[in-house]
CSV table of C-alpha atoms in Angstrom, one decimal:
chain,number,residue,atom,x,y,z
A,26,VAL,CA,-4.5,-19.0,-43.2
A,27,LEU,CA,-6.3,-22.5,-43.5
A,28,PHE,CA,-6.0,-25.2,-41.0
A,29,THR,CA,-6.2,-29.1,-41.5
A,30,THR,CA,-5.6,-32.0,-39.3
A,31,GLY,CA,-2.3,-33.0,-41.0
A,32,GLY,CA,0.3,-32.4,-43.4
A,33,SER,CA,-1.2,-34.7,-46.1
A,34,ASP,CA,-4.4,-32.7,-45.9
A,35,ALA,CA,-2.8,-29.3,-45.9
A,36,VAL,CA,-0.8,-30.2,-49.0
A,37,GLU,CA,-4.0,-31.1,-50.5
A,38,VAL,CA,-5.7,-27.7,-49.7
A,39,ALA,CA,-2.4,-26.0,-51.0
A,40,LEU,CA,-2.8,-27.8,-54.4
A,41,ARG,CA,-6.6,-26.8,-54.6
A,42,ILE,CA,-5.6,-23.1,-53.9
A,43,ALA,CA,-3.3,-23.3,-56.7
A,44,ARG,CA,-5.8,-24.6,-59.1
A,45,ALA,CA,-8.4,-22.0,-58.2
A,46,ALA,CA,-5.9,-19.2,-58.4
A,47,THR,CA,-4.3,-20.0,-61.5
A,48,GLY,CA,-7.1,-21.9,-63.5
A,49,ARG,CA,-4.6,-24.4,-64.2
A,50,PHE,CA,-4.3,-28.1,-62.9
A,51,LYS,CA,-0.7,-29.6,-63.7
A,52,THR,CA,2.1,-29.4,-61.1
A,53,VAL,CA,5.9,-29.8,-61.3
A,54,SER,CA,7.4,-31.6,-58.2
A,55,PHE,CA,10.5,-33.9,-57.5
A,56,TRP,CA,11.3,-37.6,-57.4
A,57,ASP,CA,12.1,-38.8,-54.2
A,58,ALA,CA,10.0,-36.0,-52.2
A,59,PHE,CA,7.5,-36.7,-49.8
A,60,HIS,CA,4.5,-34.6,-49.3
A,61,GLY,CA,2.1,-37.1,-47.6
A,62,ALA,CA,0.0,-40.1,-48.1
A,63,GLY,CA,-3.1,-38.4,-49.5
A,64,PHE,CA,-4.1,-39.0,-53.0
A,65,GLY,CA,-3.0,-35.6,-54.2
A,66,ALA,CA,0.2,-35.6,-51.9
A,67,SER,CA,1.1,-38.9,-53.3
A,68,SER,CA,0.6,-37.7,-56.7
A,69,VAL,CA,3.1,-34.7,-56.2
A,70,GLY,CA,5.3,-37.0,-53.9
A,71,GLY,CA,8.1,-38.8,-55.5
A,72,GLU,CA,8.5,-41.8,-53.3
A,73,ALA,CA,7.6,-45.3,-54.9
A,74,THR,CA,6.1,-46.6,-51.6
A,75,PHE,CA,3.3,-44.2,-52.0
A,76,ARG,CA,2.9,-44.3,-55.8
A,77,ALA,CA,3.2,-47.9,-56.8
A,78,HIS,CA,0.6,-50.9,-57.2
A,79,ILE,CA,-2.7,-50.1,-55.6
A,80,ALA,CA,-1.7,-46.4,-55.3
A,81,GLY,CA,-2.2,-45.6,-59.0
A,82,PRO,CA,-3.5,-44.2,-61.3
A,83,LEU,CA,-2.6,-40.9,-59.7
A,84,LEU,CA,-3.6,-37.4,-60.6
A,85,PRO,CA,-3.2,-36.4,-64.2
A,86,GLY,CA,-0.5,-33.7,-64.9
A,87,ALA,CA,1.8,-34.2,-62.1
A,88,GLU,CA,5.0,-33.9,-63.6
A,89,HIS,CA,8.4,-34.7,-61.8
A,90,VAL,CA,12.0,-33.7,-62.2
A,91,ALA,CA,15.2,-34.9,-60.4
A,92,PRO,CA,15.8,-33.3,-57.1
A,93,PHE,CA,18.8,-31.4,-56.0
A,94,HIS,CA,21.4,-33.9,-54.6
A,95,CYS,CA,24.9,-32.5,-54.7
A,96,TYR,CA,26.6,-35.4,-53.2
A,97,ARG,CA,25.0,-37.6,-55.8
A,98,CYS,CA,24.0,-35.4,-58.7
A,99,PRO,CA,21.4,-36.9,-60.8
A,100,TYR,CA,22.8,-35.0,-63.7
A,101,GLY,CA,26.3,-36.4,-63.2
A,102,HIS,CA,28.2,-33.5,-62.0
A,103,PRO,CA,30.9,-34.0,-59.4
A,104,GLY,CA,29.8,-31.2,-57.2
A,105,PRO,CA,27.9,-27.9,-57.0
A,106,GLU,CA,31.1,-25.8,-57.9
A,107,ASN,CA,30.6,-26.2,-61.7
A,108,CYS,CA,27.2,-27.6,-62.3
A,109,GLY,CA,25.3,-24.6,-63.4
A,110,LEU,CA,22.5,-25.4,-61.0
A,111,ALA,CA,21.4,-28.1,-63.6
A,112,CYS,CA,18.7,-29.3,-61.3
A,113,ALA,CA,17.1,-26.1,-61.0
A,114,GLY,CA,17.5,-25.5,-64.7
A,115,MET,CA,15.4,-28.8,-65.3
A,116,VAL,CA,12.6,-27.2,-63.3
A,117,GLY,CA,12.5,-24.1,-65.6
A,118,TYR,CA,12.7,-26.4,-68.7
A,119,ALA,CA,9.7,-28.4,-67.4
A,120,LEU,CA,7.7,-25.2,-66.9
A,121,ASP,CA,8.7,-24.0,-70.5
A,122,LYS,CA,7.4,-27.6,-71.8
A,123,GLU,CA,4.4,-27.6,-69.8
A,124,SER,CA,3.2,-24.1,-70.2
A,125,ASP,CA,0.0,-24.6,-68.2
A,126,VAL,CA,1.4,-25.5,-64.8
A,127,ALA,CA,-0.5,-24.4,-61.8
A,128,ALA,CA,2.4,-24.8,-59.1
A,129,VAL,CA,5.9,-26.1,-58.3
A,130,ILE,CA,5.9,-27.8,-55.1
A,131,GLY,CA,9.0,-28.8,-53.2
A,132,GLU,CA,10.8,-29.3,-49.9
A,133,PRO,CA,13.1,-26.1,-49.2
A,134,MET,CA,15.4,-28.6,-47.6
A,135,ARG,CA,14.8,-32.3,-48.1
A,136,ALA,CA,14.3,-34.1,-44.6
A,137,THR,CA,16.7,-36.8,-46.0
A,138,PRO,CA,18.5,-34.5,-45.3
A,139,GLN,CA,19.4,-32.8,-48.7
A,140,VAL,CA,20.5,-28.9,-48.7
A,141,PRO,CA,20.0,-27.0,-51.9
A,142,SER,CA,22.9,-25.2,-53.5
A,143,PRO,CA,23.1,-21.5,-53.0
A,144,GLY,CA,20.8,-19.9,-55.7
A,145,TYR,CA,18.8,-22.9,-56.3
A,146,TRP,CA,15.4,-21.8,-55.1
A,147,LYS,CA,15.9,-18.3,-56.5
A,148,GLN,CA,16.4,-19.7,-60.0
A,149,VAL,CA,13.2,-21.9,-59.3
A,150,ARG,CA,11.4,-18.9,-58.3
A,151,GLU,CA,12.4,-16.8,-61.2
A,152,ALA,CA,11.3,-19.8,-63.6
A,153,CYS,CA,7.8,-19.8,-61.6
A,154,ASP,CA,7.4,-16.2,-62.3
A,155,ARG,CA,8.1,-16.3,-65.7
A,156,SER,CA,5.5,-19.2,-66.3
A,157,GLY,CA,2.9,-18.0,-64.0
A,158,ALA,CA,3.2,-20.9,-61.9
A,159,LEU,CA,2.9,-20.6,-58.1
A,160,LEU,CA,5.7,-21.8,-55.9
A,161,ILE,CA,4.5,-24.0,-52.7
A,162,LEU,CA,7.0,-24.8,-50.3
A,163,ASP,CA,6.4,-27.7,-48.0
A,164,GLU,CA,8.1,-26.8,-44.7
A,165,ILE,CA,6.1,-29.6,-42.6
A,166,PRO,CA,9.3,-31.2,-41.3
A,167,THR,CA,11.5,-28.1,-41.6
A,168,GLY,CA,9.6,-25.2,-40.4
A,169,LEU,CA,9.2,-23.5,-37.0
A,170,GLY,CA,12.8,-23.2,-36.3
A,171,LYS,CA,14.1,-26.5,-37.0
A,172,THR,CA,16.8,-25.4,-39.5
A,173,GLY,CA,17.8,-22.7,-37.6
A,174,THR,CA,15.4,-20.1,-39.2
A,175,PHE,CA,11.8,-19.9,-38.5
A,176,PHE,CA,11.3,-21.2,-42.1
A,177,SER,CA,13.9,-23.1,-43.9
A,178,PHE,CA,13.4,-20.9,-47.0
A,179,GLU,CA,14.8,-17.8,-45.3
A,180,GLN,CA,18.2,-19.1,-45.9
A,181,ASP,CA,17.6,-19.3,-49.6
A,182,GLY,CA,16.4,-15.6,-49.9
A,183,VAL,CA,13.1,-16.5,-51.5
A,184,ILE,CA,9.4,-16.1,-50.8
A,185,PRO,CA,6.9,-18.5,-51.8
A,186,ASP,CA,3.3,-17.9,-52.8
A,187,ILE,CA,2.1,-20.8,-50.3
A,188,VAL,CA,3.8,-22.4,-47.3
A,189,VAL,CA,2.6,-25.6,-45.7
A,190,LEU,CA,3.1,-26.3,-41.9
A,191,GLY,CA,2.5,-29.3,-39.7
A,192,LYS,CA,4.2,-31.8,-37.4
A,193,ALA,CA,5.6,-29.6,-34.7
A,194,LEU,CA,2.9,-26.9,-35.0
A,195,GLY,CA,1.0,-28.9,-32.5
A,196,GLY,CA,3.8,-29.1,-30.1
A,197,GLY,CA,4.3,-33.0,-31.0
A,198,VAL,CA,1.2,-33.7,-29.3
A,199,LEU,CA,-1.9,-32.8,-31.0
A,200,PRO,CA,-2.6,-33.0,-34.8
A,201,ILE,CA,-2.8,-29.6,-36.7
A,202,ALA,CA,-1.3,-28.3,-39.9
A,203,ALA,CA,-1.7,-25.0,-41.6
A,204,VAL,CA,-1.6,-23.6,-45.2
A,205,ILE,CA,-0.4,-19.9,-45.4
A,206,ALA,CA,-1.0,-18.2,-48.8
A,207,ARG,CA,-0.6,-14.7,-50.1
A,208,ASP,CA,-3.6,-12.7,-49.6
A,209,ASP,CA,-4.5,-12.2,-53.2
A,210,LEU,CA,-4.8,-16.1,-53.5
A,211,ASN,CA,-7.9,-15.8,-51.3
A,212,VAL,CA,-10.1,-16.5,-54.5
A,213,ALA,CA,-11.9,-19.5,-53.7
A,214,GLY,CA,-14.3,-18.6,-51.1
A,215,ASP,CA,-17.4,-20.1,-53.0
A,216,PHE,CA,-15.5,-23.4,-52.8
A,217,ALA,CA,-15.3,-26.2,-50.3
A,218,ILE,CA,-11.4,-26.2,-50.0
A,219,GLY,CA,-10.7,-28.4,-47.0
A,220,HIS,CA,-13.9,-28.6,-45.1
A,221,TYR,CA,-12.5,-31.3,-42.7
A,222,THR,CA,-14.6,-32.1,-39.7
A,223,HIS,CA,-11.9,-31.1,-37.1
A,224,GLU,CA,-9.9,-28.5,-39.1
A,225,LYS,CA,-10.8,-25.6,-37.0
A,226,ASN,CA,-10.4,-27.3,-33.7
A,227,PRO,CA,-10.0,-24.9,-30.8
A,228,VAL,CA,-8.0,-27.5,-28.9
A,229,THR,CA,-5.3,-27.9,-31.7
A,230,ALA,CA,-5.4,-24.3,-32.3
A,231,ARG,CA,-4.7,-23.3,-28.5
A,232,ALA,CA,-1.7,-26.0,-28.8
A,233,ALA,CA,-0.5,-24.2,-32.0
A,234,LEU,CA,-0.5,-20.7,-30.5
A,235,THR,CA,1.3,-22.2,-27.4
A,236,THR,CA,3.9,-23.9,-29.4
A,237,LEU,CA,4.6,-20.7,-31.4
A,238,GLY,CA,4.8,-18.5,-28.1
A,239,ILE,CA,7.2,-21.0,-26.5
A,240,ILE,CA,9.4,-21.0,-29.7
A,241,GLU,CA,9.4,-17.2,-29.6
A,242,ASP,CA,9.9,-16.7,-25.9
A,243,GLU,CA,12.7,-19.1,-25.2
A,244,GLY,CA,14.6,-18.3,-28.4
A,245,LEU,CA,14.5,-21.9,-29.8
A,246,VAL,CA,15.0,-20.7,-33.4
A,247,GLU,CA,18.3,-19.1,-32.4
A,248,ARG,CA,19.1,-21.9,-30.2
A,249,SER,CA,18.7,-24.4,-33.2
A,250,ALA,CA,20.9,-22.5,-35.4
A,251,ARG,CA,23.7,-22.3,-32.5
A,252,LEU,CA,23.6,-26.1,-31.5
A,253,GLY,CA,23.2,-27.2,-35.3
A,254,ARG,CA,26.3,-25.2,-36.3
A,255,ARG,CA,28.2,-26.8,-33.3
A,256,ALA,CA,26.8,-30.4,-34.1
A,257,LEU,CA,27.7,-30.1,-38.0
A,258,ASP,CA,31.2,-28.7,-37.2
A,259,ARG,CA,31.8,-31.6,-34.9
A,260,LEU,CA,30.7,-34.2,-37.1
A,261,LYS,CA,32.4,-32.7,-40.0
A,262,ASP,CA,35.7,-32.9,-37.9
A,263,PHE,CA,35.1,-36.5,-37.2
A,264,THR,CA,34.1,-37.7,-40.5
A,265,ALA,CA,37.1,-36.1,-42.1
A,266,LYS,CA,39.2,-39.0,-40.4
A,267,SER,CA,36.4,-41.6,-41.4
A,268,ARG,CA,36.8,-43.8,-44.4
A,269,ILE,CA,33.1,-44.7,-44.6
A,270,ALA,CA,31.3,-41.4,-43.5
A,271,GLY,CA,31.1,-39.9,-46.8
A,272,ASP,CA,29.2,-36.6,-46.4
A,273,VAL,CA,27.9,-34.7,-43.6
A,274,ARG,CA,25.1,-32.2,-44.3
A,275,GLY,CA,22.2,-30.2,-42.9
A,276,ARG,CA,20.8,-27.1,-41.4
A,277,GLY,CA,20.1,-26.4,-37.6
A,278,LEU,CA,18.9,-29.4,-35.9
A,279,MET,CA,18.2,-31.4,-38.9
A,280,PHE,CA,21.3,-33.1,-40.2
A,281,GLY,CA,22.7,-36.4,-41.5
A,282,VAL,CA,25.7,-38.6,-42.2
A,283,GLU,CA,25.8,-40.6,-45.4
A,284,ILE,CA,27.7,-43.8,-45.0
A,285,VAL,CA,29.6,-45.1,-47.8
A,286,ALA,CA,31.7,-48.1,-48.8
A,287,ASP,CA,34.6,-45.6,-49.3
A,288,LYS,CA,34.7,-42.1,-50.1
A,289,ALA,CA,36.5,-42.4,-53.5
A,290,SER,CA,33.5,-44.4,-55.0
A,291,ARG,CA,30.7,-43.0,-52.9
A,292,GLU,CA,29.1,-46.4,-53.1
A,293,PRO,CA,26.2,-46.4,-50.8
A,294,ALA,CA,26.7,-48.8,-47.8
A,295,PRO,CA,23.3,-49.8,-46.4
A,296,ASP,CA,24.6,-52.7,-44.6
A,297,LEU,CA,27.4,-50.5,-42.7
A,298,ALA,CA,24.5,-48.0,-42.0
A,299,GLU,CA,22.4,-50.6,-40.6
A,300,ALA,CA,25.1,-51.9,-38.3
A,301,ILE,CA,25.8,-48.4,-37.2
A,302,TYR,CA,22.1,-48.0,-36.5
A,303,TYR,CA,21.9,-51.0,-34.4
A,304,ARG,CA,24.9,-50.2,-32.3
A,305,CYS,CA,23.3,-46.7,-31.7
A,306,LEU,CA,20.0,-48.3,-30.6
A,307,ASP,CA,22.0,-50.5,-28.1
A,308,ALA,CA,23.6,-47.5,-26.7
A,309,GLY,CA,20.3,-45.7,-26.3
A,310,LEU,CA,19.9,-43.7,-29.3
A,311,SER,CA,17.1,-43.9,-31.8
A,312,PHE,CA,17.1,-42.3,-35.4
A,313,LYS,CA,15.9,-42.9,-38.9
A,314,ILE,CA,18.1,-44.0,-41.8
A,315,SER,CA,17.0,-42.3,-45.1
A,316,GLN,CA,17.7,-43.5,-48.5
A,317,SER,CA,19.2,-46.6,-47.4
A,318,CYS,CA,22.4,-45.3,-46.0
A,319,VAL,CA,22.0,-41.7,-44.6
A,320,LEU,CA,22.0,-41.5,-40.6
A,321,THR,CA,19.3,-39.0,-40.2
A,322,LEU,CA,19.4,-37.0,-36.9
A,323,SER,CA,16.6,-34.7,-36.1
A,324,PRO,CA,16.8,-33.8,-32.3
A,325,PRO,CA,14.0,-31.6,-30.8
A,326,LEU,CA,14.5,-27.9,-30.5
A,327,THR,CA,14.6,-28.3,-26.6
A,328,ILE,CA,17.3,-31.2,-26.6
A,329,PRO,CA,19.5,-30.3,-23.5
A,330,GLU,CA,23.2,-29.7,-24.8
A,331,ASP,CA,24.8,-32.5,-22.9
A,332,ASP,CA,22.3,-34.9,-24.5
A,333,LEU,CA,23.2,-33.6,-27.9
A,334,ASP,CA,26.8,-34.2,-27.1
A,335,ARG,CA,26.1,-37.7,-25.9
A,336,ALA,CA,23.9,-38.6,-29.1
A,337,LEU,CA,26.9,-37.4,-31.2
A,338,SER,CA,29.2,-39.4,-29.2
A,339,ILE,CA,27.2,-42.4,-29.8
A,340,VAL,CA,27.0,-41.9,-33.4
A,341,GLU,CA,30.7,-41.4,-33.6
A,342,ASP,CA,31.7,-44.3,-31.5
A,343,ALA,CA,29.1,-46.6,-33.5
A,344,ILE,CA,30.8,-45.4,-37.0
A,345,SER,CA,34.4,-46.0,-35.7
A,346,ALA,CA,33.4,-49.4,-34.4
A,347,VAL,CA,31.6,-50.6,-37.6
A,348,GLU,CA,34.6,-49.0,-39.7
A,349,ALA,CA,37.1,-51.0,-37.6
A,350,GLY,CA,35.0,-54.2,-38.2
A,351,ALA,CA,34.8,-53.5,-41.9
A,352,ALA,CA,38.5,-52.7,-42.4
């Protein structure tokens, strides 16, 4: 376990460990992913905001493939039922073509949010094992119970070689992140991997220990799973009757509603999403819009149940009002 002061630095450390352990330097990662704002993190990330103009040129050997996105499959499939996991297959294809890849790095569940199809990460894990590449999973936004299990990857039946944690690790107050790796990857003792001034700060370490203790003692992982199921069921029931709520998806207390012009075309509707967002703000609810039209809801593990219900009511009322105005 290595500590850093933030997720971007932790991703940099994970990449260096992969290089040291494999003797390789290339990576395979995903377009639209976010792994931090550092140089290496931006290189393996896939958001234009962190890669364009003054950001480049970035690290050599940082190859990208399209991410999993069942509602808007980049490979043109209508849904996960008949796609043959084309998105996972492309990871294997890239590893076959780039035979000297050190690591595949990805988000087990994308925070936008996007949930992988069953079997996706198992197929990627198998491709990594065949090629000798390590699998790094970035659990910075999804870990510590946010998705209803302590790690999101538990729901996919895989074990990565390296896990990156952050954000909630410091209790939402103090800056600390961590890199957790297989013991046999401890091969870089002679190199300065990390070496940040405050990486082993006793105050932030105490905050992390306290956070982990509270999560365990108060059963917050199980609570996240229970409240998340209830929230998703409620939103799915509501959106089944909505013309502009195209998709509801998520895990635990990380879920979202994609706003579209109509369900048949699935055309993104950023103007409608923004109108819904401002109605929610006026009613006292703040959240983030992802990918221009996804209402991204990520309540804390400790949210009171009545507050969660109130938040969902605000979202539902705002969608209904905007839909009525757009009719």
